[in-house]
Amino acid sequence: MTNAMTARGESAVPRHPLWVRLTHWVNTGAFLALLVSGFAILLALPRLFWGETGANDASAWIVLPLPVNLEQTGWGRNLHFLAAWIFVLNGALYGLVALASGHFLRRLTPERDQLHPRHIAADIRAHLRLTGSGATGAHRYNVLQKLAYLVVILVLAPVMLLSGLTMSPGVTAAYPELFTLFGGRQSARTIHFLSAVLFVGFLLIHVWQVLANGPLDLMRGMITGRSARPKSPSAPSEEDPR
């Protein structure tokens, strides 16, 4: 493969360290398990409420067009609990290593030029045309990627975790402050559902960004840790050894 890339004027360059790739794919599997099991749990009560109580015959804040099915709840709860802990522990490991290695500030924090409104508008136009970020996307995440990752890591993931814990009687018995934070168990359930919807939206945007920035090369980079780019003496390296 290396000889073939050399013949095309390309060279394999470092893209993602091993710990980034491992935590990425573990989180992908855990999130898919959470999505499937969460849907199975939702079928037991496809109605969303605000406050502390709710039932199938009660007035709901949001009524989902789904059939009531109580037979899927058992395995759904077991899988959801297991996948949630994998997701949380794996995410915590990613966060700790990212902070300790400088990866968070170096790769995920938008640079000054990327925050210029003209740059953001150009990035949005490029993505809508599925043309990506051009040469600048070869050595750094574009601003849309960075902003999406930061919102998920700093806002969406903590809200999902805390709202999920609020639905656990054992946790709220020890930390009743969670009820005050979310306004009740059913409110936490509603917020948890809406957060999951936003997570799915992020996943769709993530796939859209991959399609816009060279899907084959990006997938190779996330699987093998290296990607092929045209040789350019002036192009900065993507190498992130940590």
PDB file of C-alpha atoms in Angstrom:
ATOM      1  CA  MET A   1       0.000   0.000   0.000  1.00  0.00           C
ATOM      2  CA  THR A   2       2.860   2.382   0.813  1.00  0.00           C
ATOM      3  CA  ASN A   3       4.448   1.820  -2.624  1.00  0.00           C
ATOM      4  CA  ALA A   4       1.112   2.482  -4.318  1.00  0.00           C
ATOM      5  CA  MET A   5       0.675   5.754  -2.418  1.00  0.00           C
ATOM      6  CA  THR A   6       4.218   6.803  -3.289  1.00  0.00           C
ATOM      7  CA  ALA A   7       3.546   6.147  -6.963  1.00  0.00           C
ATOM      8  CA  ARG A   8       0.530   8.498  -6.746  1.00  0.00           C
ATOM      9  CA  GLY A   9       2.622  11.205  -5.112  1.00  0.00           C
ATOM     10  CA  GLU A  10       1.137  10.547  -1.703  1.00  0.00           C
ATOM     11  CA  SER A  11       2.681   9.636   1.622  1.00  0.00           C
ATOM     12  CA  ALA A  12       1.220   8.140   4.766  1.00  0.00           C
ATOM     13  CA  VAL A  13       1.218  10.767   7.503  1.00  0.00           C
ATOM     14  CA  PRO A  14       0.314  10.352  11.203  1.00  0.00           C
ATOM     15  CA  ARG A  15      -3.241  11.451  11.946  1.00  0.00           C
ATOM     16  CA  HIS A  16      -4.648  10.004  15.187  1.00  0.00           C
ATOM     17  CA  PRO A  17      -2.766   8.421  18.107  1.00  0.00           C
ATOM     18  CA  LEU A  18      -3.862   4.979  19.282  1.00  0.00           C
ATOM     19  CA  TRP A  19      -5.712   6.218  22.378  1.00  0.00           C
ATOM     20  CA  VAL A  20      -7.891   8.546  20.272  1.00  0.00           C
ATOM     21  CA  ARG A  21      -8.796   5.737  17.883  1.00  0.00           C
ATOM     22  CA  LEU A  22      -9.590   3.242  20.643  1.00  0.00           C
ATOM     23  CA  THR A  23     -11.775   5.628  22.648  1.00  0.00           C
ATOM     24  CA  HIS A  24     -13.520   6.785  19.451  1.00  0.00           C
ATOM     25  CA  TRP A  25     -14.575   3.283  18.404  1.00  0.00           C
ATOM     26  CA  VAL A  26     -15.476   2.181  21.954  1.00  0.00           C
ATOM     27  CA  ASN A  27     -17.716   5.254  22.281  1.00  0.00           C
ATOM     28  CA  THR A  28     -19.238   4.533  18.874  1.00  0.00           C
ATOM     29  CA  GLY A  29     -20.211   1.010  19.917  1.00  0.00           C
ATOM     30  CA  ALA A  30     -21.453   2.148  23.336  1.00  0.00           C
ATOM     31  CA  PHE A  31     -23.552   4.933  21.831  1.00  0.00           C
ATOM     32  CA  LEU A  32     -25.204   2.574  19.338  1.00  0.00           C
ATOM     33  CA  ALA A  33     -26.032   0.200  22.215  1.00  0.00           C
ATOM     34  CA  LEU A  34     -27.457   3.129  24.197  1.00  0.00           C
ATOM     35  CA  LEU A  35     -29.552   4.187  21.217  1.00  0.00           C
ATOM     36  CA  VAL A  36     -31.075   0.749  20.658  1.00  0.00           C
ATOM     37  CA  SER A  37     -31.670   0.015  24.348  1.00  0.00           C
ATOM     38  CA  GLY A  38     -32.989   3.527  24.997  1.00  0.00           C
ATOM     39  CA  PHE A  39     -35.558   3.087  22.251  1.00  0.00           C
ATOM     40  CA  ALA A  40     -36.642  -0.232  23.796  1.00  0.00           C
ATOM     41  CA  ILE A  41     -37.074   1.462  27.206  1.00  0.00           C
ATOM     42  CA  LEU A  42     -38.973   4.366  25.640  1.00  0.00           C
ATOM     43  CA  LEU A  43     -41.603   1.985  24.234  1.00  0.00           C
ATOM     44  CA  ALA A  44     -42.788   1.240  27.778  1.00  0.00           C
ATOM     45  CA  LEU A  45     -43.867   4.885  28.167  1.00  0.00           C
ATOM     46  CA  PRO A  46     -43.699   6.824  24.871  1.00  0.00           C
ATOM     47  CA  ARG A  47     -44.922   9.996  26.559  1.00  0.00           C
ATOM     48  CA  LEU A  48     -42.775  12.728  28.093  1.00  0.00           C
ATOM     49  CA  PHE A  49     -43.759  14.762  31.141  1.00  0.00           C
ATOM     50  CA  TRP A  50     -42.501  17.688  33.180  1.00  0.00           C
ATOM     51  CA  GLY A  51     -42.273  17.346  36.930  1.00  0.00           C
ATOM     52  CA  GLU A  52     -42.077  14.288  39.155  1.00  0.00           C
ATOM     53  CA  THR A  53     -44.821  11.918  37.951  1.00  0.00           C
ATOM     54  CA  GLY A  54     -46.163  10.567  34.670  1.00  0.00           C
ATOM     55  CA  ALA A  55     -48.160   7.651  33.288  1.00  0.00           C
ATOM     56  CA  ASN A  56     -49.609   6.388  30.014  1.00  0.00           C
ATOM     57  CA  ASP A  57     -53.056   7.769  30.873  1.00  0.00           C
ATOM     58  CA  ALA A  58     -51.790  11.128  32.188  1.00  0.00           C
ATOM     59  CA  SER A  59     -51.607  14.384  30.289  1.00  0.00           C
ATOM     60  CA  ALA A  60     -48.192  14.544  28.619  1.00  0.00           C
ATOM     61  CA  TRP A  61     -45.924  17.382  27.548  1.00  0.00           C
ATOM     62  CA  ILE A  62     -44.793  15.425  24.444  1.00  0.00           C
ATOM     63  CA  VAL A  63     -46.607  12.410  22.981  1.00  0.00           C
ATOM     64  CA  LEU A  64     -44.441  10.273  20.719  1.00  0.00           C
ATOM     65  CA  PRO A  65     -46.154   8.319  17.900  1.00  0.00           C
ATOM     66  CA  LEU A  66     -44.903   4.958  19.163  1.00  0.00           C
ATOM     67  CA  PRO A  67     -46.786   1.817  20.275  1.00  0.00           C
ATOM     68  CA  VAL A  68     -46.667   0.885  23.960  1.00  0.00           C
ATOM     69  CA  ASN A  69     -44.579  -2.273  24.407  1.00  0.00           C
ATOM     70  CA  LEU A  70     -43.663  -3.458  27.902  1.00  0.00           C
ATOM     71  CA  GLU A  71     -41.892  -6.629  26.738  1.00  0.00           C
ATOM     72  CA  GLN A  72     -38.666  -4.871  25.698  1.00  0.00           C
ATOM     73  CA  THR A  73     -37.994  -3.047  28.948  1.00  0.00           C
ATOM     74  CA  GLY A  74     -36.013  -5.786  30.764  1.00  0.00           C
ATOM     75  CA  TRP A  75     -33.192  -6.364  28.308  1.00  0.00           C
ATOM     76  CA  GLY A  76     -33.313  -2.693  27.323  1.00  0.00           C
ATOM     77  CA  ARG A  77     -32.592  -1.502  30.872  1.00  0.00           C
ATOM     78  CA  ASN A  78     -29.799  -4.051  31.379  1.00  0.00           C
ATOM     79  CA  LEU A  79     -28.063  -3.140  28.129  1.00  0.00           C
ATOM     80  CA  HIS A  80     -28.594   0.581  28.704  1.00  0.00           C
ATOM     81  CA  PHE A  81     -27.012   0.409  32.159  1.00  0.00           C
ATOM     82  CA  LEU A  82     -23.993  -1.539  30.865  1.00  0.00           C
ATOM     83  CA  ALA A  83     -23.472   0.642  27.792  1.00  0.00           C
ATOM     84  CA  ALA A  84     -23.876   3.830  29.845  1.00  0.00           C
ATOM     85  CA  TRP A  85     -21.023   2.903  32.180  1.00  0.00           C
ATOM     86  CA  ILE A  86     -18.805   1.961  29.241  1.00  0.00           C
ATOM     87  CA  PHE A  87     -19.649   5.283  27.581  1.00  0.00           C
ATOM     88  CA  VAL A  88     -18.969   7.294  30.749  1.00  0.00           C
ATOM     89  CA  LEU A  89     -15.732   5.543  31.756  1.00  0.00           C
ATOM     90  CA  ASN A  90     -14.387   5.585  28.210  1.00  0.00           C
ATOM     91  CA  GLY A  91     -15.329   9.256  27.849  1.00  0.00           C
ATOM     92  CA  ALA A  92     -13.641  10.078  31.158  1.00  0.00           C
ATOM     93  CA  LEU A  93     -10.484   8.295  30.006  1.00  0.00           C
ATOM     94  CA  TYR A  94     -10.522  10.291  26.763  1.00  0.00           C
ATOM     95  CA  GLY A  95     -11.013  13.550  28.660  1.00  0.00           C
ATOM     96  CA  LEU A  96      -8.191  12.903  31.119  1.00  0.00           C
ATOM     97  CA  VAL A  97      -5.684  11.900  28.445  1.00  0.00           C
ATOM     98  CA  ALA A  98      -6.778  14.768  26.184  1.00  0.00           C
ATOM     99  CA  LEU A  99      -6.190  17.297  28.952  1.00  0.00           C
ATOM    100  CA  ALA A 100      -2.945  15.762  30.209  1.00  0.00           C
ATOM    101  CA  SER A 101      -1.416  15.481  26.732  1.00  0.00           C
ATOM    102  CA  GLY A 102      -2.499  18.900  25.529  1.00  0.00           C
ATOM    103  CA  HIS A 103      -4.624  17.286  22.809  1.00  0.00           C
ATOM    104  CA  PHE A 104      -7.718  19.165  23.975  1.00  0.00           C
ATOM    105  CA  LEU A 105      -6.207  22.636  23.616  1.00  0.00           C
ATOM    106  CA  ARG A 106      -4.074  21.780  20.598  1.00  0.00           C
ATOM    107  CA  ARG A 107      -6.642  19.974  18.445  1.00  0.00           C
ATOM    108  CA  LEU A 108     -10.126  20.904  19.696  1.00  0.00           C
ATOM    109  CA  THR A 109      -9.862  24.579  20.635  1.00  0.00           C
ATOM    110  CA  PRO A 110     -10.727  26.884  17.691  1.00  0.00           C
ATOM    111  CA  GLU A 111      -7.857  29.062  16.555  1.00  0.00           C
ATOM    112  CA  ARG A 112      -8.299  32.804  16.263  1.00  0.00           C
ATOM    113  CA  ASP A 113      -8.601  32.851  12.475  1.00  0.00           C
ATOM    114  CA  GLN A 114     -11.225  30.102  12.590  1.00  0.00           C
ATOM    115  CA  LEU A 115     -13.540  32.207  14.765  1.00  0.00           C
ATOM    116  CA  HIS A 116     -13.766  35.011  12.214  1.00  0.00           C
ATOM    117  CA  PRO A 117     -17.368  35.198  10.873  1.00  0.00           C
ATOM    118  CA  ARG A 118     -16.078  35.114   7.288  1.00  0.00           C
ATOM    119  CA  HIS A 119     -14.133  31.907   7.988  1.00  0.00           C
ATOM    120  CA  ILE A 120     -17.146  30.260   9.650  1.00  0.00           C
ATOM    121  CA  ALA A 121     -19.430  31.252   6.752  1.00  0.00           C
ATOM    122  CA  ALA A 122     -16.922  29.864   4.229  1.00  0.00           C
ATOM    123  CA  ASP A 123     -16.700  26.594   6.170  1.00  0.00           C
ATOM    124  CA  ILE A 124     -20.496  26.257   6.212  1.00  0.00           C
ATOM    125  CA  ARG A 125     -20.696  26.895   2.457  1.00  0.00           C
ATOM    126  CA  ALA A 126     -17.944  24.351   1.794  1.00  0.00           C
ATOM    127  CA  HIS A 127     -19.739  21.703   3.862  1.00  0.00           C
ATOM    128  CA  LEU A 128     -23.083  22.369   2.195  1.00  0.00           C
ATOM    129  CA  ARG A 129     -21.366  21.713  -1.138  1.00  0.00           C
ATOM    130  CA  LEU A 130     -19.644  18.632   0.368  1.00  0.00           C
ATOM    131  CA  THR A 131     -16.271  20.085  -0.651  1.00  0.00           C
ATOM    132  CA  GLY A 132     -14.791  20.234   2.847  1.00  0.00           C
ATOM    133  CA  SER A 133     -12.282  22.737   4.159  1.00  0.00           C
ATOM    134  CA  GLY A 134      -9.713  22.603   1.391  1.00  0.00           C
ATOM    135  CA  ALA A 135      -6.020  22.592   2.194  1.00  0.00           C
ATOM    136  CA  THR A 136      -6.506  23.843   5.742  1.00  0.00           C
ATOM    137  CA  GLY A 137      -8.520  20.738   6.589  1.00  0.00           C
ATOM    138  CA  ALA A 138      -5.485  18.568   5.923  1.00  0.00           C
ATOM    139  CA  HIS A 139      -3.737  19.404   9.181  1.00  0.00           C
ATOM    140  CA  ARG A 140      -6.401  20.564  11.642  1.00  0.00           C
ATOM    141  CA  TYR A 141     -10.058  20.098  12.464  1.00  0.00           C
ATOM    142  CA  ASN A 142     -12.244  22.753  10.868  1.00  0.00           C
ATOM    143  CA  VAL A 143     -14.171  25.173  13.060  1.00  0.00           C
ATOM    144  CA  LEU A 144     -17.492  23.340  12.643  1.00  0.00           C
ATOM    145  CA  GLN A 145     -15.915  20.116  13.859  1.00  0.00           C
ATOM    146  CA  LYS A 146     -14.286  21.818  16.825  1.00  0.00           C
ATOM    147  CA  LEU A 147     -17.442  23.633  17.904  1.00  0.00           C
ATOM    148  CA  ALA A 148     -19.525  20.459  17.577  1.00  0.00           C
ATOM    149  CA  TYR A 149     -17.024  18.420  19.614  1.00  0.00           C
ATOM    150  CA  LEU A 150     -16.814  21.082  22.330  1.00  0.00           C
ATOM    151  CA  VAL A 151     -20.608  21.311  22.676  1.00  0.00           C
ATOM    152  CA  VAL A 152     -20.870  17.522  22.968  1.00  0.00           C
ATOM    153  CA  ILE A 153     -17.974  17.143  25.426  1.00  0.00           C
ATOM    154  CA  LEU A 154     -18.657  20.157  27.647  1.00  0.00           C
ATOM    155  CA  VAL A 155     -22.468  20.449  27.529  1.00  0.00           C
ATOM    156  CA  LEU A 156     -24.380  17.556  26.016  1.00  0.00           C
ATOM    157  CA  ALA A 157     -22.514  14.643  27.608  1.00  0.00           C
ATOM    158  CA  PRO A 158     -22.682  16.055  31.185  1.00  0.00           C
ATOM    159  CA  VAL A 159     -26.411  16.845  30.794  1.00  0.00           C
ATOM    160  CA  MET A 160     -27.114  13.309  29.547  1.00  0.00           C
ATOM    161  CA  LEU A 161     -25.117  11.775  32.404  1.00  0.00           C
ATOM    162  CA  LEU A 162     -26.722  13.832  35.170  1.00  0.00           C
ATOM    163  CA  SER A 163     -30.266  13.506  33.793  1.00  0.00           C
ATOM    164  CA  GLY A 164     -29.778   9.751  33.492  1.00  0.00           C
ATOM    165  CA  LEU A 165     -28.585   9.523  37.102  1.00  0.00           C
ATOM    166  CA  THR A 166     -31.614  11.538  38.226  1.00  0.00           C
ATOM    167  CA  MET A 167     -33.876   8.725  37.011  1.00  0.00           C
ATOM    168  CA  SER A 168     -32.155   6.289  39.381  1.00  0.00           C
ATOM    169  CA  PRO A 169     -33.886   6.074  42.810  1.00  0.00           C
ATOM    170  CA  GLY A 170     -30.648   4.905  44.437  1.00  0.00           C
ATOM    171  CA  VAL A 171     -28.694   7.899  43.153  1.00  0.00           C
ATOM    172  CA  THR A 172     -31.358  10.481  43.987  1.00  0.00           C
ATOM    173  CA  ALA A 173     -31.705   9.028  47.488  1.00  0.00           C
ATOM    174  CA  ALA A 174     -28.063   9.936  48.036  1.00  0.00           C
ATOM    175  CA  TYR A 175     -28.132  13.143  45.983  1.00  0.00           C
ATOM    176  CA  PRO A 176     -31.648  14.654  46.089  1.00  0.00           C
ATOM    177  CA  GLU A 177     -30.167  17.891  44.742  1.00  0.00           C
ATOM    178  CA  LEU A 178     -30.524  16.356  41.285  1.00  0.00           C
ATOM    179  CA  PHE A 179     -34.303  16.761  41.554  1.00  0.00           C
ATOM    180  CA  THR A 180     -33.798  20.466  42.137  1.00  0.00           C
ATOM    181  CA  LEU A 181     -31.413  20.656  39.185  1.00  0.00           C
ATOM    182  CA  PHE A 182     -33.834  19.070  36.708  1.00  0.00           C
ATOM    183  CA  GLY A 183     -37.199  19.790  38.310  1.00  0.00           C
ATOM    184  CA  GLY A 184     -38.200  16.189  38.992  1.00  0.00           C
ATOM    185  CA  ARG A 185     -37.690  12.640  37.769  1.00  0.00           C
ATOM    186  CA  GLN A 186     -39.961  12.975  34.730  1.00  0.00           C
ATOM    187  CA  SER A 187     -38.369  16.301  33.802  1.00  0.00           C
ATOM    188  CA  ALA A 188     -34.986  14.579  33.873  1.00  0.00           C
ATOM    189  CA  ARG A 189     -36.386  11.828  31.632  1.00  0.00           C
ATOM    190  CA  THR A 190     -37.617  14.421  29.137  1.00  0.00           C
ATOM    191  CA  ILE A 191     -34.287  16.261  29.161  1.00  0.00           C
ATOM    192  CA  HIS A 192     -32.483  12.930  28.773  1.00  0.00           C
ATOM    193  CA  PHE A 193     -34.592  12.136  25.696  1.00  0.00           C
ATOM    194  CA  LEU A 194     -34.041  15.565  24.140  1.00  0.00           C
ATOM    195  CA  SER A 195     -30.301  15.257  24.795  1.00  0.00           C
ATOM    196  CA  ALA A 196     -30.310  11.885  23.041  1.00  0.00           C
ATOM    197  CA  VAL A 197     -32.035  13.484  20.039  1.00  0.00           C
ATOM    198  CA  LEU A 198     -29.316  16.149  19.945  1.00  0.00           C
ATOM    199  CA  PHE A 199     -26.678  13.415  20.170  1.00  0.00           C
ATOM    200  CA  VAL A 200     -28.205  11.720  17.130  1.00  0.00           C
ATOM    201  CA  GLY A 201     -28.169  15.103  15.390  1.00  0.00           C
ATOM    202  CA  PHE A 202     -24.468  15.435  16.217  1.00  0.00           C
ATOM    203  CA  LEU A 203     -23.861  11.947  14.799  1.00  0.00           C
ATOM    204  CA  LEU A 204     -25.575  12.908  11.541  1.00  0.00           C
ATOM    205  CA  ILE A 205     -23.542  16.133  11.373  1.00  0.00           C
ATOM    206  CA  HIS A 206     -20.388  14.134  12.104  1.00  0.00           C
ATOM    207  CA  VAL A 207     -21.126  11.785   9.194  1.00  0.00           C
ATOM    208  CA  TRP A 208     -21.901  14.806   6.994  1.00  0.00           C
ATOM    209  CA  GLN A 209     -18.547  16.359   7.879  1.00  0.00           C
ATOM    210  CA  VAL A 210     -16.743  13.089   7.116  1.00  0.00           C
ATOM    211  CA  LEU A 211     -18.432  12.923   3.705  1.00  0.00           C
ATOM    212  CA  ALA A 212     -17.448  16.528   3.029  1.00  0.00           C
ATOM    213  CA  ASN A 213     -13.768  16.114   3.933  1.00  0.00           C
ATOM    214  CA  GLY A 214     -12.693  12.909   2.178  1.00  0.00           C
ATOM    215  CA  PRO A 215     -14.461   9.919   3.774  1.00  0.00           C
ATOM    216  CA  LEU A 216     -12.038   7.202   2.655  1.00  0.00           C
ATOM    217  CA  ASP A 217      -8.980   9.045   3.906  1.00  0.00           C
ATOM    218  CA  LEU A 218     -10.635  10.038   7.192  1.00  0.00           C
ATOM    219  CA  MET A 219     -11.823   6.488   7.834  1.00  0.00           C
ATOM    220  CA  ARG A 220      -8.339   5.154   7.118  1.00  0.00           C
ATOM    221  CA  GLY A 221      -6.916   7.696   9.545  1.00  0.00           C
ATOM    222  CA  MET A 222      -9.332   6.688  12.308  1.00  0.00           C
ATOM    223  CA  ILE A 223      -8.681   2.954  11.762  1.00  0.00           C
ATOM    224  CA  THR A 224      -4.946   2.808  11.058  1.00  0.00           C
ATOM    225  CA  GLY A 225      -3.824   6.125  12.538  1.00  0.00           C
ATOM    226  CA  ARG A 226      -2.368   7.288   9.237  1.00  0.00           C
ATOM    227  CA  SER A 227      -3.835   8.934   6.170  1.00  0.00           C
ATOM    228  CA  ALA A 228      -2.654   9.698   2.657  1.00  0.00           C
ATOM    229  CA  ARG A 229      -2.112  13.308   1.604  1.00  0.00           C
ATOM    230  CA  PRO A 230      -0.420  14.717  -1.504  1.00  0.00           C
ATOM    231  CA  LYS A 231       3.235  15.421  -0.778  1.00  0.00           C
ATOM    232  CA  SER A 232       3.792  19.075  -0.053  1.00  0.00           C
ATOM    233  CA  PRO A 233       6.989  20.398   1.549  1.00  0.00           C
ATOM    234  CA  SER A 234       5.161  23.448   2.892  1.00  0.00           C
ATOM    235  CA  ALA A 235       2.189  21.585   4.352  1.00  0.00           C
ATOM    236  CA  PRO A 236       2.313  21.258   8.140  1.00  0.00           C
ATOM    237  CA  SER A 237       2.253  17.773   9.609  1.00  0.00           C
ATOM    238  CA  GLU A 238      -0.813  16.352  11.318  1.00  0.00           C
ATOM    239  CA  GLU A 239       1.332  14.334  13.674  1.00  0.00           C
ATOM    240  CA  ASP A 240      -0.032  14.190  17.187  1.00  0.00           C
ATOM    241  CA  PRO A 241       2.113  11.555  18.913  1.00  0.00           C
ATOM    242  CA  ARG A 242       0.299  11.931  22.213  1.00  0.00           C
TER     243      ARG A 242
END
